[in-house]
PDB file of C-alpha atoms in Angstrom:
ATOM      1  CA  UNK A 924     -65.453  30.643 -75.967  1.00 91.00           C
ATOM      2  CA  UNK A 925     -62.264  28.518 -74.717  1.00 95.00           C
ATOM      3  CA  UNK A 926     -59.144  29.916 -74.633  1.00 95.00           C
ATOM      4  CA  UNK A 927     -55.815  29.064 -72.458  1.00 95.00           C
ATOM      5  CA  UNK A 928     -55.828  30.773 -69.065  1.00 94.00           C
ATOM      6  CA  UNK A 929     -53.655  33.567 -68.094  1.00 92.00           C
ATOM      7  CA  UNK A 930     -51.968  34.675 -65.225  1.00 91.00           C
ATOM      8  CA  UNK A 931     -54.977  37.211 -64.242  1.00 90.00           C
ATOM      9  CA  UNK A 932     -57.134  34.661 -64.303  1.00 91.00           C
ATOM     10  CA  UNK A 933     -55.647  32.501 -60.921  1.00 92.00           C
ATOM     11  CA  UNK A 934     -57.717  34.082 -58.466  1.00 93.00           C
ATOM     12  CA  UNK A 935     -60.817  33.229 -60.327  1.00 93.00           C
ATOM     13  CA  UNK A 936     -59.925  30.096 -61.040  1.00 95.00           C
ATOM     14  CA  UNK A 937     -58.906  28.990 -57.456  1.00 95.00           C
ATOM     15  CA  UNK A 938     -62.608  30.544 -55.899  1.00 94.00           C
ATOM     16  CA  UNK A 939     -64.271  28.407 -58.444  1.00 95.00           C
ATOM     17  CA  UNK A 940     -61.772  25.102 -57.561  1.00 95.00           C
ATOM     18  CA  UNK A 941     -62.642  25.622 -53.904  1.00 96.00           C
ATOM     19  CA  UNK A 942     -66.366  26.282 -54.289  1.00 94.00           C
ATOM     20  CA  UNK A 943     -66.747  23.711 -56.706  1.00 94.00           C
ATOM     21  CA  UNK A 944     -64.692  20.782 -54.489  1.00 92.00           C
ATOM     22  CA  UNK A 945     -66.714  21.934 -51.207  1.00 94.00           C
ATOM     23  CA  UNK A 946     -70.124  21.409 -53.266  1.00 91.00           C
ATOM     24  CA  UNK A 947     -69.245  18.046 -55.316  1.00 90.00           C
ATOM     25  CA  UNK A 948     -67.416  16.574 -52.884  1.00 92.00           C
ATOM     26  CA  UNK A 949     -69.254  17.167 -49.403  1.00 91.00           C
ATOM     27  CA  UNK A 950     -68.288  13.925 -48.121  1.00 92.00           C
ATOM     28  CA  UNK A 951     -65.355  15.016 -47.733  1.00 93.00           C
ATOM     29  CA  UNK A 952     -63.868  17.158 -44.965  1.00 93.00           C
ATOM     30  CA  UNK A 953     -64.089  20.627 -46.395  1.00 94.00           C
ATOM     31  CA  UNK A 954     -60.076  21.082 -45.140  1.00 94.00           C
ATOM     32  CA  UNK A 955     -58.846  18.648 -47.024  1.00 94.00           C
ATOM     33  CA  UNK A 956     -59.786  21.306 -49.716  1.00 95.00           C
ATOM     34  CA  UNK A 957     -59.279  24.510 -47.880  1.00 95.00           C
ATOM     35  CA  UNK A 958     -55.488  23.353 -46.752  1.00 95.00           C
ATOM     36  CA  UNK A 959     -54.866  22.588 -50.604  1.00 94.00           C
ATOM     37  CA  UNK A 960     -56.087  25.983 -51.955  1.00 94.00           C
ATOM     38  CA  UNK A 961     -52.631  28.146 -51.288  1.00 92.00           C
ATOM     39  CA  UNK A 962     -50.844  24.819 -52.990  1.00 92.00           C
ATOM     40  CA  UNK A 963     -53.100  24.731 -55.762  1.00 92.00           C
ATOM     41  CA  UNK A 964     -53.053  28.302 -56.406  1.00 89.00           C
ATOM     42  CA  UNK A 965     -49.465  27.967 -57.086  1.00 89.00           C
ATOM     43  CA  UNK A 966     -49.691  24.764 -58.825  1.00 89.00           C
ATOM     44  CA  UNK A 967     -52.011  26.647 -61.237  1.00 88.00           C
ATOM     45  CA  UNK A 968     -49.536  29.173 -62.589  1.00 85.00           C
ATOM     46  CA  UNK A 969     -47.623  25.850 -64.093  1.00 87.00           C
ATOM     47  CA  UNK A 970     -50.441  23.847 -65.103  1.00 89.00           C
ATOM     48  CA  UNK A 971     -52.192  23.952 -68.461  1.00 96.00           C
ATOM     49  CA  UNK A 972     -55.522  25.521 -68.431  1.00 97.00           C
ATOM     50  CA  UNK A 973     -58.063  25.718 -70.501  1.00 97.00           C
ATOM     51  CA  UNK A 974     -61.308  28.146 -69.657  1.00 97.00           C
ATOM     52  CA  UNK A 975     -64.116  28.542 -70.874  1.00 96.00           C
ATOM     53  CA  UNK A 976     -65.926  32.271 -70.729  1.00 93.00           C
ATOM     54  CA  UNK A 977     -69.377  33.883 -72.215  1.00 84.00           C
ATOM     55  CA  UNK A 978     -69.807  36.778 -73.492  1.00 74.00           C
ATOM     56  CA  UNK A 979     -69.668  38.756 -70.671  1.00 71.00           C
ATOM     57  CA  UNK A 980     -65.994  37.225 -69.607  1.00 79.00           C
ATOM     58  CA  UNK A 981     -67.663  35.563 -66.374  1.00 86.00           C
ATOM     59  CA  UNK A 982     -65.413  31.958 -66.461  1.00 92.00           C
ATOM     60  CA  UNK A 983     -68.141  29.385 -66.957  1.00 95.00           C
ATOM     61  CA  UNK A 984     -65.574  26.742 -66.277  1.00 96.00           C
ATOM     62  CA  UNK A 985     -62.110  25.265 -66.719  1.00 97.00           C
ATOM     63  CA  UNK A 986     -59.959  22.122 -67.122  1.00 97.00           C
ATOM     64  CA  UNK A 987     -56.570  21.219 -66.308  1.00 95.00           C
ATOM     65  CA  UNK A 988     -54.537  18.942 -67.903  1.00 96.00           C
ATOM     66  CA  UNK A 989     -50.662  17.485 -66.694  1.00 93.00           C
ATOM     67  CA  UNK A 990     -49.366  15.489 -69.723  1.00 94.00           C
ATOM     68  CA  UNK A 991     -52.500  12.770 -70.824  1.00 96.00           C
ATOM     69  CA  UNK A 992     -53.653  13.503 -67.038  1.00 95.00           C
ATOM     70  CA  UNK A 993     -57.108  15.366 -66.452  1.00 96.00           C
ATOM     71  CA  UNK A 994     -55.706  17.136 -63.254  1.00 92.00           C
ATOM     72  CA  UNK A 995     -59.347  18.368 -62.759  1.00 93.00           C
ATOM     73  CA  UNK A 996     -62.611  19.337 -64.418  1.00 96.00           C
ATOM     74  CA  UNK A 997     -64.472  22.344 -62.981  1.00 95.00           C
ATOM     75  CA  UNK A 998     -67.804  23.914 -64.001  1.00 95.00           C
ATOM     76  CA  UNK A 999     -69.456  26.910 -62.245  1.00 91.00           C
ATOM     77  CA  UNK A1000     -73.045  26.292 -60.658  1.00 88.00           C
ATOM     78  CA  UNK A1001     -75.884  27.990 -62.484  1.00 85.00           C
ATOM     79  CA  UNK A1002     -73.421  26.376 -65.724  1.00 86.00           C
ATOM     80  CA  UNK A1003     -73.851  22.886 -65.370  1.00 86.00           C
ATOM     81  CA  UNK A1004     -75.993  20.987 -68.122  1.00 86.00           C
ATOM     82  CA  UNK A1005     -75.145  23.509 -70.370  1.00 89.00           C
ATOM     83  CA  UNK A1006     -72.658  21.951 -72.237  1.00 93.00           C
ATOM     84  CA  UNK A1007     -69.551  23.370 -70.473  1.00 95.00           C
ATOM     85  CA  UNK A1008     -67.863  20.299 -69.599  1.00 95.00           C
ATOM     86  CA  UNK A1009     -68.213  18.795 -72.386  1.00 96.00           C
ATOM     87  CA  UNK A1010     -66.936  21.730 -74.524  1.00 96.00           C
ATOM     88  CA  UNK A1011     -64.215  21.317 -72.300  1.00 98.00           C
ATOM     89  CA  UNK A1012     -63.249  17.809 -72.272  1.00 97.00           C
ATOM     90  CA  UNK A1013     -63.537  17.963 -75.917  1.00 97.00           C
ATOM     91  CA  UNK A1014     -61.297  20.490 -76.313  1.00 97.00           C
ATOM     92  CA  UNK A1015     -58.559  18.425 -74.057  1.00 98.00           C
ATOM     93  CA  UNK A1016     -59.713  15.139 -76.510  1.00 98.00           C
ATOM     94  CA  UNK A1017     -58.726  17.731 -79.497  1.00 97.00           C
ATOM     95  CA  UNK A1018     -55.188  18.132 -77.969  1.00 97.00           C
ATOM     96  CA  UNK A1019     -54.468  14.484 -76.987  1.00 97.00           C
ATOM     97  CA  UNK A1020     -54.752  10.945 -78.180  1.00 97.00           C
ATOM     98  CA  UNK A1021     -55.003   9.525 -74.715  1.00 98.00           C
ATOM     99  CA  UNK A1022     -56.789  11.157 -71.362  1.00 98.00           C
ATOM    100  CA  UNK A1023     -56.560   9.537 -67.880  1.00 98.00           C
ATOM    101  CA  UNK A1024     -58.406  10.868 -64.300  1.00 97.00           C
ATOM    102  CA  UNK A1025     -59.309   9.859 -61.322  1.00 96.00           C
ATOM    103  CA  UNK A1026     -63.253  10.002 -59.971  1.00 96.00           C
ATOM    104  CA  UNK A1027     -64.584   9.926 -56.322  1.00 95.00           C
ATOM    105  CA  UNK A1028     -67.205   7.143 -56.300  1.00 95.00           C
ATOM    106  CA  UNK A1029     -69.347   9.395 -54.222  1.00 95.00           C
ATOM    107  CA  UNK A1030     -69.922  11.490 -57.080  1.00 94.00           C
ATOM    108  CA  UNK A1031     -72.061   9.404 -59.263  1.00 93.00           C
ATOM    109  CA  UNK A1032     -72.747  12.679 -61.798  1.00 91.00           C
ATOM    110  CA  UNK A1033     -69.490  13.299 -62.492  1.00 93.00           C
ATOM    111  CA  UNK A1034     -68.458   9.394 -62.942  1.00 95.00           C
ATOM    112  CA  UNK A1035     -71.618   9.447 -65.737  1.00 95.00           C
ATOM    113  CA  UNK A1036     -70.042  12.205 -67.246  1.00 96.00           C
ATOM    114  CA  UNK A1037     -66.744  10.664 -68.110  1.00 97.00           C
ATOM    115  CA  UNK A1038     -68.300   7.905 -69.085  1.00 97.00           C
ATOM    116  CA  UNK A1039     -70.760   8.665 -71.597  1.00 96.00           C
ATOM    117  CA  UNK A1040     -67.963  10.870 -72.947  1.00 97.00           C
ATOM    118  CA  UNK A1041     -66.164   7.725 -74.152  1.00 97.00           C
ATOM    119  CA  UNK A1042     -63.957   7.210 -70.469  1.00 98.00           C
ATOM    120  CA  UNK A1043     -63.297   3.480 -69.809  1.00 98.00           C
ATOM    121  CA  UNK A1044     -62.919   2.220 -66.166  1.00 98.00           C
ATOM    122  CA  UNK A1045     -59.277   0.688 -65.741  1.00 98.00           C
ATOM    123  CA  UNK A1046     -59.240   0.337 -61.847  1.00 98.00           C
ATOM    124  CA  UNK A1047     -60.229   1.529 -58.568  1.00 98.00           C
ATOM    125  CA  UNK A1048     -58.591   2.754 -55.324  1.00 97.00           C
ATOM    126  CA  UNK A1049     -58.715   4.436 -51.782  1.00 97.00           C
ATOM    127  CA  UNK A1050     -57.094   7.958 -51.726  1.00 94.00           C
ATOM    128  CA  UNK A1051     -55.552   8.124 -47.216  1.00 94.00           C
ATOM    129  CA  UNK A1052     -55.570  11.775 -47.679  1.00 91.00           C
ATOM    130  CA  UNK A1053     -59.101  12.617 -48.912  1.00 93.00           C
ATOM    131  CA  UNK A1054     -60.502   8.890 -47.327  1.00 93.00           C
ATOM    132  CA  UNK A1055     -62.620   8.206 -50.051  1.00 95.00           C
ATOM    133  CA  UNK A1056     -62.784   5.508 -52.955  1.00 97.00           C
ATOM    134  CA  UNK A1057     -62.214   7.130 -56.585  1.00 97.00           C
ATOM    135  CA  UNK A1058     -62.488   5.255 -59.902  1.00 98.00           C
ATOM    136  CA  UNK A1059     -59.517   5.510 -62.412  1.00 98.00           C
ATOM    137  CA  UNK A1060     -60.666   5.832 -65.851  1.00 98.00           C
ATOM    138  CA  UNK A1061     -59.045   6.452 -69.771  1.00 98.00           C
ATOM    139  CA  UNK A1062     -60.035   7.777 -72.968  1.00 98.00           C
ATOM    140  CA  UNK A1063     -58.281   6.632 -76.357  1.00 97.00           C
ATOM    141  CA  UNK A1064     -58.912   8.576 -79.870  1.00 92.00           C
TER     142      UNK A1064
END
């Protein structure tokens, strides 16, 4: 099931955004994520989010969206493969004509992702904060 996030869901939602950065992303320094997590906590109580549960209400996973932005994609381990992202991401495609995000190139799984889900690559860049190259892409009904 996907449904919008409420406010009792933050805490959840920032454990899994932490875990889920420090596992995906391990070339990156681990505070670069840990700094963030107070700032993203907050960010998340103004940020449309979209979660997806099972029957049991554990939060499988959950995507953010700012405008046509993707602000992030997260699914839990254990819940990968399973279709959860791409429940996800189509239920962001259902609310907009256009999608845009950003990918770390050291995370080739995630970069397939996008694109087999119909993501187009329209540049790449270096991000100073995180140090590491990430892949712009876009999605178009």
């Amino acid at each position: 099931m996907i449904r919008a996030a409420q406010p009792h869901d933050l805490p959840v939602l920032s454990a899994l955004w932490l875990d889920t950065n420090l596992e995906a992303h391990a070339f990156i320094d681990a505070a670069f994520f840990t700094d963030r997590l107070s700032l993203v906590t907050m960010a998340f109580s103004r940020a449309e989010i979209y979660i997806c549960t099972d029957t049991d209400s554990l939060v499988r996973g959950f995507i953010g969206l700012d405008g046509e932005k993707v602000a992030g994609l997260f699914v839990r381990q254990g819940c990968r493969g399973a279709g959860v992202g791409k429940a996800l991401l189509d239920t962001a495609k259902s609310l907009r004509a256009r999608l845009t995000l950003s990918v770390y190139d050291l995370n080739p799984r995630a970069l397939q992702f996008y694109l087999r889900e119909g993501f187009k690559t329209v540049g790449h860049g270096y991000d100073e904060d995180s140090q590491a190259y990430f892949t712009e892409l876009v999605w178009r009904r």
